[in-house]
Amino acid sequence: MEPRDGRSRAHRAPWLLALALLLGAQPGAQAEEPSSEFSLVEVMKGEPVALNCTALGAHDHFVLEWFLADRSGFRHRLASAERQGSELQGRVHDSRGRSPPYQLDSRGRLVLPEAQVGDEQNYVCVVRVGAASIEATTELRMFAKPEATEVFPNKGILSVVDDSTQEIATCHSRNGNPAPQITWYRNGQRLRVPMEVNTEGYMTSRTVREASGLQSLTSTLYLRLRKADRDASFHCSVSYHLPAGRRGRLDSPAFHLTLHYPTENVDFWVGSPSTTEGWVREGDSVQLFCRGDGNPSMEYIFFRLQDKQEDVLKTNLEGNLTLEGVQRGQSGTYGCRVEDYDAAEDAVLYKTAELRVAYLDPLELSTGEELSLHLGNSTTVNCSVRGLPTPALRWTKDFVPLGNGPTLSLSSITFDSAGTYVCEASMPTVPLLSRTQSFNLLVQGPPQLSAEETQPQTEGGWREGEEVRLVCSARGYPEPKLSWSQLGGSPAEPALRGQGWVSSSLTLKVTSALSREGVSCEASNAHGKKQHVFHFGSVAPQTAQAGVAVMAVAVSVGLLLLVVAAFYCMRRKARPGCCQRGEKGAPPPGEPQLSHSGSERPEQTGLLMGGASGGGRHGSGGFGDEC
């Protein structure tokens, strides 16, 4: 298989060496001095390359030779080829220990399988045609991509107090060709540090040729650090060469430094649970946080100011203090201090904050749990509370707002005023801190009575024996007792209308006696009684109603008989003389006369004849007048 020769110059370089012989030279002309040309072939490590050496023009005989020129200029013969007719006969004389060895293809090209670092040499091709000769030199340049970039940052604690430079990190790039370049970056920005030592920063570089012939580069970065570098991200980048003037890049992983820098500022605050204005609820656990901006973290001292004296509460390295179940007496000024001896003399290393504990005591009402008043009376109820910050008070009755403030005014009391009144204390700045207290208002007075009566079923009024349901409702305090003038009333129970009403019902049949006397309902309690009488007006008697019913039945039966008689006449219409009372004579022609025997029943004959005598009217027969 012929080796690929298009791999030079990043896999697509053309044949860079072509030897041109002057054509049309006069036979027997003197040989001129050989002319020399130079070209460059680039190839990646491990790829095959073929060096071209071709005589242009039609020549039946020429000799081609390949030489390796060392640095001293001495040429080592590698291969030769001679053309006889249409064939080129060639062979390799010396591979100079190369593995795999050089090859010469059928076109006279020198083939180097798997380009290696040692192949970076100058190759000379000489072509002789008769007495004329020409040669060309090809420089072979091999490129190797280095391994992944490694960085080794300084793992120690670096002080920003030091005025001199400190070692930051070392970057390694191994087995590349030619030697790569290393660049340092901070926060993505290139660090333009020189190679000469100075007080702000510099870098050193060292290149090593490995046994394989490849080159490795090591670079070390030195910087004078500042406090701003505590969060800085550093990395190094390796730039390496590729054929055709291209370049590749390999970045190292990013790293951060551990810096020692003194404290300049201290922050101190009250943590959760807290409210919008910094209040905390009594009974909650509260956290105090203290943070200095120095590193490493120093010792934190928590204290409370009392009479301008510091009462030390706790000392730790974490900067946290928890107050369990704070009480109102713990309100005051708290603070923390950072012990950092490297800090500047003018640095403020302590901070204070106010701890405000919100509390709310149970509410007190000027009345007890129950308040009893008489109808029409007036009174005021006071709601008192102790809390911090100052709580807001509001009154409600059955969840309906009545007003704000500590005083509730009740005037012209009615039964509708009875119910449960609630005083609620809340703090807008402490949403979850609230309390309530309530009392029940009882209104004393004689009963109020309300009656409901079932209307009669007919427009004419009540009828004897019809059923009626009577309902009496009453309210008052004490709760009124309901009674009826007739037996059968139901026990009193709370009415659906609520608001203290109770009701009782009575179901009975209407009679004339009840119409005269009426039915009374009475509500009574310790303050009085109230009565209502139900009247039914005139009550129609039961007998008249029965006569009307009998008359209606008789009329219905008569109408039914008339319909039956009319239907029968229609059936007999085809017979002459039918349904014609009093008409006498012989039957129509063609119809035989009927004779009746003496055994015929007189009832039937009399009914059909319509007369009182069964055998009268000359015995002419009953069917002649049948209807």
PDB file of C-alpha atoms in Angstrom, residues 343-606:
ATOM      1  CA  ALA A 343      -5.273  44.203  62.154  1.00  0.00           C
ATOM      2  CA  ALA A 344      -4.409  47.826  61.597  1.00  0.00           C
ATOM      3  CA  GLU A 345      -4.436  50.088  64.607  1.00  0.00           C
ATOM      4  CA  ASP A 346      -7.323  52.153  63.278  1.00  0.00           C
ATOM      5  CA  ALA A 347      -9.485  49.115  62.376  1.00  0.00           C
ATOM      6  CA  VAL A 348     -12.845  48.892  64.235  1.00  0.00           C
ATOM      7  CA  LEU A 349     -13.057  45.299  65.400  1.00  0.00           C
ATOM      8  CA  TYR A 350     -16.418  45.335  67.222  1.00  0.00           C
ATOM      9  CA  LYS A 351     -20.082  45.945  66.425  1.00  0.00           C
ATOM     10  CA  THR A 352     -23.272  46.280  68.502  1.00  0.00           C
ATOM     11  CA  ALA A 353     -26.973  45.793  67.800  1.00  0.00           C
ATOM     12  CA  GLU A 354     -30.234  46.280  69.667  1.00  0.00           C
ATOM     13  CA  LEU A 355     -32.268  43.230  70.660  1.00  0.00           C
ATOM     14  CA  ARG A 356     -35.930  44.153  71.070  1.00  0.00           C
ATOM     15  CA  VAL A 357     -38.186  41.514  72.593  1.00  0.00           C
ATOM     16  CA  ALA A 358     -41.897  41.925  71.807  1.00  0.00           C
ATOM     17  CA  TYR A 359     -44.383  40.661  74.395  1.00  0.00           C
ATOM     18  CA  LEU A 360     -48.174  40.693  74.928  1.00  0.00           C
ATOM     19  CA  ASP A 361     -49.851  39.898  78.250  1.00  0.00           C
ATOM     20  CA  PRO A 362     -53.361  38.383  78.547  1.00  0.00           C
ATOM     21  CA  LEU A 363     -56.219  40.854  78.028  1.00  0.00           C
ATOM     22  CA  GLU A 364     -58.400  42.056  80.896  1.00  0.00           C
ATOM     23  CA  LEU A 365     -62.076  43.070  80.527  1.00  0.00           C
ATOM     24  CA  SER A 366     -63.968  45.339  82.903  1.00  0.00           C
ATOM     25  CA  THR A 367     -66.732  42.735  82.945  1.00  0.00           C
ATOM     26  CA  GLY A 368     -66.673  39.019  83.542  1.00  0.00           C
ATOM     27  CA  GLU A 369     -67.280  36.270  81.057  1.00  0.00           C
ATOM     28  CA  GLU A 370     -71.035  37.117  81.136  1.00  0.00           C
ATOM     29  CA  LEU A 371     -72.782  40.470  81.266  1.00  0.00           C
ATOM     30  CA  SER A 372     -76.548  40.686  81.921  1.00  0.00           C
ATOM     31  CA  LEU A 373     -78.492  43.868  81.003  1.00  0.00           C
ATOM     32  CA  HIS A 374     -82.159  44.797  80.788  1.00  0.00           C
ATOM     33  CA  LEU A 375     -83.855  45.901  77.630  1.00  0.00           C
ATOM     34  CA  GLY A 376     -83.178  49.545  76.826  1.00  0.00           C
ATOM     35  CA  ASN A 377     -80.194  49.889  79.161  1.00  0.00           C
ATOM     36  CA  SER A 378     -76.729  51.193  78.113  1.00  0.00           C
ATOM     37  CA  THR A 379     -73.205  50.430  79.305  1.00  0.00           C
ATOM     38  CA  THR A 380     -69.484  50.538  78.363  1.00  0.00           C
ATOM     39  CA  VAL A 381     -66.921  47.719  78.518  1.00  0.00           C
ATOM     40  CA  ASN A 382     -63.175  48.391  78.779  1.00  0.00           C
ATOM     41  CA  CYS A 383     -60.419  46.128  77.436  1.00  0.00           C
ATOM     42  CA  SER A 384     -56.934  46.694  78.908  1.00  0.00           C
ATOM     43  CA  VAL A 385     -53.644  45.196  77.718  1.00  0.00           C
ATOM     44  CA  ARG A 386     -49.917  45.407  78.362  1.00  0.00           C
ATOM     45  CA  GLY A 387     -47.459  44.795  75.540  1.00  0.00           C
ATOM     46  CA  LEU A 388     -44.483  46.071  73.574  1.00  0.00           C
ATOM     47  CA  PRO A 389     -44.628  47.467  70.980  1.00  0.00           C
ATOM     48  CA  THR A 390     -47.986  49.106  71.755  1.00  0.00           C
ATOM     49  CA  PRO A 391     -50.729  46.701  70.583  1.00  0.00           C
ATOM     50  CA  ALA A 392     -53.798  47.701  68.572  1.00  0.00           C
ATOM     51  CA  LEU A 393     -57.274  46.792  69.942  1.00  0.00           C
ATOM     52  CA  ARG A 394     -60.479  46.083  68.062  1.00  0.00           C
ATOM     53  CA  TRP A 395     -63.944  44.766  68.954  1.00  0.00           C
ATOM     54  CA  THR A 396     -66.047  42.220  67.041  1.00  0.00           C
ATOM     55  CA  LYS A 397     -69.405  40.531  67.584  1.00  0.00           C
ATOM     56  CA  ASP A 398     -70.018  37.244  65.836  1.00  0.00           C
ATOM     57  CA  PHE A 399     -66.978  38.054  63.620  1.00  0.00           C
ATOM     58  CA  VAL A 400     -68.503  41.403  62.568  1.00  0.00           C
ATOM     59  CA  PRO A 401     -66.196  44.404  63.274  1.00  0.00           C
ATOM     60  CA  LEU A 402     -67.640  46.938  65.751  1.00  0.00           C
ATOM     61  CA  GLY A 403     -64.790  49.412  66.183  1.00  0.00           C
ATOM     62  CA  ASN A 404     -61.228  50.017  67.356  1.00  0.00           C
ATOM     63  CA  GLY A 405     -59.899  51.062  70.724  1.00  0.00           C
ATOM     64  CA  PRO A 406     -60.047  49.830  74.302  1.00  0.00           C
ATOM     65  CA  THR A 407     -63.685  50.951  75.012  1.00  0.00           C
ATOM     66  CA  LEU A 408     -66.891  49.357  73.699  1.00  0.00           C
ATOM     67  CA  SER A 409     -70.109  51.393  74.106  1.00  0.00           C
ATOM     68  CA  LEU A 410     -73.471  49.590  74.221  1.00  0.00           C
ATOM     69  CA  SER A 411     -76.612  51.775  74.191  1.00  0.00           C
ATOM     70  CA  SER A 412     -80.379  51.117  73.960  1.00  0.00           C
ATOM     71  CA  ILE A 413     -79.918  47.400  74.409  1.00  0.00           C
ATOM     72  CA  THR A 414     -82.284  45.138  72.464  1.00  0.00           C
ATOM     73  CA  PHE A 415     -82.576  41.414  72.239  1.00  0.00           C
ATOM     74  CA  ASP A 416     -80.519  41.664  69.009  1.00  0.00           C
ATOM     75  CA  SER A 417     -77.657  43.038  71.102  1.00  0.00           C
ATOM     76  CA  ALA A 418     -77.241  39.693  72.843  1.00  0.00           C
ATOM     77  CA  GLY A 419     -74.270  37.564  71.749  1.00  0.00           C
ATOM     78  CA  THR A 420     -70.523  37.079  72.136  1.00  0.00           C
ATOM     79  CA  TYR A 421     -68.258  40.142  72.051  1.00  0.00           C
ATOM     80  CA  VAL A 422     -64.499  39.710  71.407  1.00  0.00           C
ATOM     81  CA  CYS A 423     -61.643  42.106  72.163  1.00  0.00           C
ATOM     82  CA  GLU A 424     -58.557  41.335  70.024  1.00  0.00           C
ATOM     83  CA  ALA A 425     -55.046  42.741  70.557  1.00  0.00           C
ATOM     84  CA  SER A 426     -52.496  42.543  67.716  1.00  0.00           C
ATOM     85  CA  MET A 427     -49.181  44.068  66.632  1.00  0.00           C
ATOM     86  CA  PRO A 428     -48.723  45.011  62.969  1.00  0.00           C
ATOM     87  CA  THR A 429     -44.933  44.787  63.265  1.00  0.00           C
ATOM     88  CA  VAL A 430     -45.107  41.340  64.942  1.00  0.00           C
ATOM     89  CA  PRO A 431     -47.732  39.481  62.868  1.00  0.00           C
ATOM     90  CA  LEU A 432     -47.785  36.250  64.852  1.00  0.00           C
ATOM     91  CA  LEU A 433     -48.199  37.900  68.265  1.00  0.00           C
ATOM     92  CA  SER A 434     -51.895  38.414  69.201  1.00  0.00           C
ATOM     93  CA  ARG A 435     -54.394  37.660  71.993  1.00  0.00           C
ATOM     94  CA  THR A 436     -58.201  37.713  72.430  1.00  0.00           C
ATOM     95  CA  GLN A 437     -60.684  37.950  75.321  1.00  0.00           C
ATOM     96  CA  SER A 438     -64.497  37.688  75.087  1.00  0.00           C
ATOM     97  CA  PHE A 439     -67.703  38.053  77.100  1.00  0.00           C
ATOM     98  CA  ASN A 440     -71.298  36.953  76.512  1.00  0.00           C
ATOM     99  CA  LEU A 441     -74.038  39.610  76.716  1.00  0.00           C
ATOM    100  CA  LEU A 442     -77.411  38.446  78.112  1.00  0.00           C
ATOM    101  CA  VAL A 443     -80.418  40.787  77.626  1.00  0.00           C
ATOM    102  CA  GLN A 444     -83.100  40.522  80.361  1.00  0.00           C
ATOM    103  CA  GLY A 445     -86.717  41.328  79.465  1.00  0.00           C
ATOM    104  CA  PRO A 446     -90.264  40.050  78.904  1.00  0.00           C
ATOM    105  CA  PRO A 447     -90.781  37.757  75.945  1.00  0.00           C
ATOM    106  CA  GLN A 448     -91.246  38.828  72.379  1.00  0.00           C
ATOM    107  CA  LEU A 449     -93.787  36.648  70.562  1.00  0.00           C
ATOM    108  CA  SER A 450     -94.124  35.836  66.876  1.00  0.00           C
ATOM    109  CA  ALA A 451     -96.870  33.616  65.424  1.00  0.00           C
ATOM    110  CA  GLU A 452     -97.137  31.705  62.164  1.00  0.00           C
ATOM    111  CA  GLU A 453    -100.490  30.306  60.897  1.00  0.00           C
ATOM    112  CA  THR A 454    -101.207  27.846  58.102  1.00  0.00           C
ATOM    113  CA  GLN A 455    -103.605  29.264  55.501  1.00  0.00           C
ATOM    114  CA  PRO A 456    -106.782  27.327  54.543  1.00  0.00           C
ATOM    115  CA  GLN A 457    -106.635  25.068  51.528  1.00  0.00           C
ATOM    116  CA  THR A 458    -109.766  26.524  49.860  1.00  0.00           C
ATOM    117  CA  GLU A 459    -110.532  30.115  49.042  1.00  0.00           C
ATOM    118  CA  GLY A 460    -113.809  30.060  50.944  1.00  0.00           C
ATOM    119  CA  GLY A 461    -112.105  29.627  54.292  1.00  0.00           C
ATOM    120  CA  TRP A 462    -111.773  26.759  56.708  1.00  0.00           C
ATOM    121  CA  ARG A 463    -114.010  23.653  56.547  1.00  0.00           C
ATOM    122  CA  GLU A 464    -115.046  21.527  59.403  1.00  0.00           C
ATOM    123  CA  GLY A 465    -112.400  18.816  60.029  1.00  0.00           C
ATOM    124  CA  GLU A 466    -109.529  20.363  58.032  1.00  0.00           C
ATOM    125  CA  GLU A 467    -106.079  20.067  59.619  1.00  0.00           C
ATOM    126  CA  VAL A 468    -104.087  23.181  60.566  1.00  0.00           C
ATOM    127  CA  ARG A 469    -100.509  23.671  61.925  1.00  0.00           C
ATOM    128  CA  LEU A 470     -99.888  26.592  64.254  1.00  0.00           C
ATOM    129  CA  VAL A 471     -96.330  27.820  65.177  1.00  0.00           C
ATOM    130  CA  CYS A 472     -95.391  30.164  68.019  1.00  0.00           C
ATOM    131  CA  SER A 473     -91.869  31.644  68.404  1.00  0.00           C
ATOM    132  CA  ALA A 474     -90.594  33.680  71.315  1.00  0.00           C
ATOM    133  CA  ARG A 475     -87.366  35.104  72.724  1.00  0.00           C
ATOM    134  CA  GLY A 476     -86.304  36.736  75.946  1.00  0.00           C
ATOM    135  CA  TYR A 477     -84.157  36.137  79.002  1.00  0.00           C
ATOM    136  CA  PRO A 478     -84.595  34.010  80.946  1.00  0.00           C
ATOM    137  CA  GLU A 479     -85.657  31.843  78.045  1.00  0.00           C
ATOM    138  CA  PRO A 480     -89.479  32.020  77.801  1.00  0.00           C
ATOM    139  CA  LYS A 481     -91.775  29.036  78.283  1.00  0.00           C
ATOM    140  CA  LEU A 482     -94.303  28.362  75.481  1.00  0.00           C
ATOM    141  CA  SER A 483     -97.768  26.915  76.238  1.00  0.00           C
ATOM    142  CA  TRP A 484    -100.978  26.269  74.219  1.00  0.00           C
ATOM    143  CA  SER A 485    -104.662  26.437  75.132  1.00  0.00           C
ATOM    144  CA  GLN A 486    -105.118  23.083  73.412  1.00  0.00           C
ATOM    145  CA  LEU A 487    -103.349  19.829  74.046  1.00  0.00           C
ATOM    146  CA  GLY A 488    -100.705  18.480  71.652  1.00  0.00           C
ATOM    147  CA  GLY A 489     -98.175  21.332  71.481  1.00  0.00           C
ATOM    148  CA  SER A 490     -94.572  20.295  70.772  1.00  0.00           C
ATOM    149  CA  PRO A 491     -91.744  21.060  73.251  1.00  0.00           C
ATOM    150  CA  ALA A 492     -89.974  24.392  72.685  1.00  0.00           C
ATOM    151  CA  GLU A 493     -86.680  24.182  70.778  1.00  0.00           C
ATOM    152  CA  PRO A 494     -84.271  26.703  69.172  1.00  0.00           C
ATOM    153  CA  ALA A 495     -85.719  28.235  66.035  1.00  0.00           C
ATOM    154  CA  LEU A 496     -83.946  28.293  62.683  1.00  0.00           C
ATOM    155  CA  ARG A 497     -83.881  32.087  62.728  1.00  0.00           C
ATOM    156  CA  GLY A 498     -81.422  32.010  65.644  1.00  0.00           C
ATOM    157  CA  GLN A 499     -80.757  35.133  67.783  1.00  0.00           C
ATOM    158  CA  GLY A 500     -82.275  33.489  70.901  1.00  0.00           C
ATOM    159  CA  TRP A 501     -85.611  32.516  69.409  1.00  0.00           C
ATOM    160  CA  VAL A 502     -87.362  29.284  70.491  1.00  0.00           C
ATOM    161  CA  SER A 503     -90.444  27.838  68.826  1.00  0.00           C
ATOM    162  CA  SER A 504     -93.274  25.345  69.443  1.00  0.00           C
ATOM    163  CA  SER A 505     -95.916  23.982  67.055  1.00  0.00           C
ATOM    164  CA  LEU A 506     -99.448  22.624  67.433  1.00  0.00           C
ATOM    165  CA  THR A 507    -101.332  20.543  64.816  1.00  0.00           C
ATOM    166  CA  LEU A 508    -105.141  20.045  65.178  1.00  0.00           C
ATOM    167  CA  LYS A 509    -108.438  19.785  63.193  1.00  0.00           C
ATOM    168  CA  VAL A 510    -110.577  22.847  62.696  1.00  0.00           C
ATOM    169  CA  THR A 511    -114.033  22.781  64.327  1.00  0.00           C
ATOM    170  CA  SER A 512    -116.821  25.279  64.774  1.00  0.00           C
ATOM    171  CA  ALA A 513    -116.035  25.395  68.499  1.00  0.00           C
ATOM    172  CA  LEU A 514    -112.403  26.379  67.802  1.00  0.00           C
ATOM    173  CA  SER A 515    -113.691  29.038  65.436  1.00  0.00           C
ATOM    174  CA  ARG A 516    -115.718  30.573  68.246  1.00  0.00           C
ATOM    175  CA  GLU A 517    -113.161  30.233  71.019  1.00  0.00           C
ATOM    176  CA  GLY A 518    -109.822  30.473  69.023  1.00  0.00           C
ATOM    177  CA  VAL A 519    -106.502  28.821  69.979  1.00  0.00           C
ATOM    178  CA  SER A 520    -104.090  30.771  72.159  1.00  0.00           C
ATOM    179  CA  CYS A 521    -100.280  30.537  72.499  1.00  0.00           C
ATOM    180  CA  GLU A 522     -98.532  32.082  75.508  1.00  0.00           C
ATOM    181  CA  ALA A 523     -94.841  32.881  76.167  1.00  0.00           C
ATOM    182  CA  SER A 524     -93.830  33.676  79.751  1.00  0.00           C
ATOM    183  CA  ASN A 525     -90.712  34.230  81.839  1.00  0.00           C
ATOM    184  CA  ALA A 526     -89.819  35.971  85.078  1.00  0.00           C
ATOM    185  CA  HIS A 527     -90.322  39.419  83.529  1.00  0.00           C
ATOM    186  CA  GLY A 528     -93.780  38.902  82.075  1.00  0.00           C
ATOM    187  CA  LYS A 529     -95.921  37.075  79.561  1.00  0.00           C
ATOM    188  CA  LYS A 530     -97.201  37.566  76.042  1.00  0.00           C
ATOM    189  CA  GLN A 531    -100.173  35.852  74.365  1.00  0.00           C
ATOM    190  CA  HIS A 532    -101.394  35.406  70.825  1.00  0.00           C
ATOM    191  CA  VAL A 533    -104.820  34.015  69.779  1.00  0.00           C
ATOM    192  CA  PHE A 534    -105.296  32.249  66.465  1.00  0.00           C
ATOM    193  CA  HIS A 535    -108.785  32.770  64.869  1.00  0.00           C
ATOM    194  CA  PHE A 536    -110.235  30.763  61.997  1.00  0.00           C
ATOM    195  CA  GLY A 537    -113.278  32.891  61.021  1.00  0.00           C
ATOM    196  CA  SER A 538    -116.431  31.115  59.845  1.00  0.00           C
ATOM    197  CA  VAL A 539    -116.086  27.354  59.407  1.00  0.00           C
ATOM    198  CA  ALA A 540    -118.315  25.631  56.788  1.00  0.00           C
ATOM    199  CA  PRO A 541    -120.226  22.634  58.210  1.00  0.00           C
ATOM    200  CA  GLN A 542    -119.381  19.100  57.171  1.00  0.00           C
ATOM    201  CA  THR A 543    -123.069  18.175  56.129  1.00  0.00           C
ATOM    202  CA  ALA A 544    -123.468  20.845  53.491  1.00  0.00           C
ATOM    203  CA  GLN A 545    -120.389  19.605  52.012  1.00  0.00           C
ATOM    204  CA  ALA A 546    -121.861  16.036  51.878  1.00  0.00           C
ATOM    205  CA  GLY A 547    -125.091  17.237  50.130  1.00  0.00           C
ATOM    206  CA  VAL A 548    -123.124  18.958  47.480  1.00  0.00           C
ATOM    207  CA  ALA A 549    -121.215  15.753  46.926  1.00  0.00           C
ATOM    208  CA  VAL A 550    -124.447  13.684  46.524  1.00  0.00           C
ATOM    209  CA  MET A 551    -125.851  16.200  44.077  1.00  0.00           C
ATOM    210  CA  ALA A 552    -122.721  16.070  42.026  1.00  0.00           C
ATOM    211  CA  VAL A 553    -122.931  12.254  41.858  1.00  0.00           C
ATOM    212  CA  ALA A 554    -126.587  12.353  40.700  1.00  0.00           C
ATOM    213  CA  VAL A 555    -125.875  14.821  37.926  1.00  0.00           C
ATOM    214  CA  SER A 556    -122.992  12.659  36.727  1.00  0.00           C
ATOM    215  CA  VAL A 557    -125.208   9.521  36.550  1.00  0.00           C
ATOM    216  CA  GLY A 558    -127.960  11.355  34.593  1.00  0.00           C
ATOM    217  CA  LEU A 559    -125.491  12.605  32.017  1.00  0.00           C
ATOM    218  CA  LEU A 560    -124.164   9.075  31.593  1.00  0.00           C
ATOM    219  CA  LEU A 561    -127.705   7.662  30.880  1.00  0.00           C
ATOM    220  CA  LEU A 562    -128.356  10.299  28.222  1.00  0.00           C
ATOM    221  CA  VAL A 563    -125.144   9.429  26.431  1.00  0.00           C
ATOM    222  CA  VAL A 564    -126.059   5.713  26.406  1.00  0.00           C
ATOM    223  CA  ALA A 565    -129.607   6.452  24.991  1.00  0.00           C
ATOM    224  CA  ALA A 566    -128.219   8.643  22.215  1.00  0.00           C
ATOM    225  CA  PHE A 567    -125.750   5.970  21.238  1.00  0.00           C
ATOM    226  CA  TYR A 568    -128.517   3.309  21.018  1.00  0.00           C
ATOM    227  CA  CYS A 569    -130.721   5.485  18.769  1.00  0.00           C
ATOM    228  CA  MET A 570    -127.858   5.934  16.361  1.00  0.00           C
ATOM    229  CA  ARG A 571    -127.550   2.173  16.110  1.00  0.00           C
ATOM    230  CA  ARG A 572    -131.297   1.757  15.253  1.00  0.00           C
ATOM    231  CA  LYS A 573    -131.539   4.687  12.848  1.00  0.00           C
ATOM    232  CA  ALA A 574    -131.804   2.435   9.801  1.00  0.00           C
ATOM    233  CA  ARG A 575    -135.214   1.015  10.967  1.00  0.00           C
ATOM    234  CA  PRO A 576    -138.348   3.159  10.087  1.00  0.00           C
ATOM    235  CA  GLY A 577    -140.319   4.528  12.971  1.00  0.00           C
ATOM    236  CA  CYS A 578    -137.458   4.160  15.412  1.00  0.00           C
ATOM    237  CA  CYS A 579    -137.328   6.857  18.017  1.00  0.00           C
ATOM    238  CA  GLN A 580    -140.722   8.310  16.834  1.00  0.00           C
ATOM    239  CA  ARG A 581    -143.037   8.297  19.833  1.00  0.00           C
ATOM    240  CA  GLY A 582    -146.853   8.036  19.264  1.00  0.00           C
ATOM    241  CA  GLU A 583    -146.577   7.020  15.565  1.00  0.00           C
ATOM    242  CA  LYS A 584    -148.865   4.068  14.803  1.00  0.00           C
ATOM    243  CA  GLY A 585    -149.275   1.980  11.694  1.00  0.00           C
ATOM    244  CA  ALA A 586    -148.113  -1.012   9.862  1.00  0.00           C
ATOM    245  CA  PRO A 587    -144.454  -1.741   9.647  1.00  0.00           C
ATOM    246  CA  PRO A 588    -142.640  -0.760   6.552  1.00  0.00           C
ATOM    247  CA  PRO A 589    -143.009  -2.994   3.531  1.00  0.00           C
ATOM    248  CA  GLY A 590    -140.835  -5.992   3.508  1.00  0.00           C
ATOM    249  CA  GLU A 591    -140.536  -6.114   7.321  1.00  0.00           C
ATOM    250  CA  PRO A 592    -142.531  -8.830   9.015  1.00  0.00           C
ATOM    251  CA  GLN A 593    -144.728  -7.982  11.928  1.00  0.00           C
ATOM    252  CA  LEU A 594    -143.729  -9.328  15.264  1.00  0.00           C
ATOM    253  CA  SER A 595    -146.284 -10.843  17.589  1.00  0.00           C
ATOM    254  CA  HIS A 596    -145.729 -11.071  21.358  1.00  0.00           C
ATOM    255  CA  SER A 597    -146.915 -13.989  23.312  1.00  0.00           C
ATOM    256  CA  GLY A 598    -148.616 -13.619  26.559  1.00  0.00           C
ATOM    257  CA  SER A 599    -145.554 -14.920  28.272  1.00  0.00           C
ATOM    258  CA  GLU A 600    -143.564 -11.665  27.585  1.00  0.00           C
ATOM    259  CA  ARG A 601    -142.674  -9.796  30.750  1.00  0.00           C
ATOM    260  CA  PRO A 602    -144.784  -6.741  31.283  1.00  0.00           C
ATOM    261  CA  GLU A 603    -141.829  -4.748  32.683  1.00  0.00           C
ATOM    262  CA  GLN A 604    -139.900  -5.047  29.458  1.00  0.00           C
ATOM    263  CA  THR A 605    -142.946  -4.234  27.339  1.00  0.00           C
ATOM    264  CA  GLY A 606    -143.864  -1.199  29.352  1.00  0.00           C
TER     265      GLY A 606
END
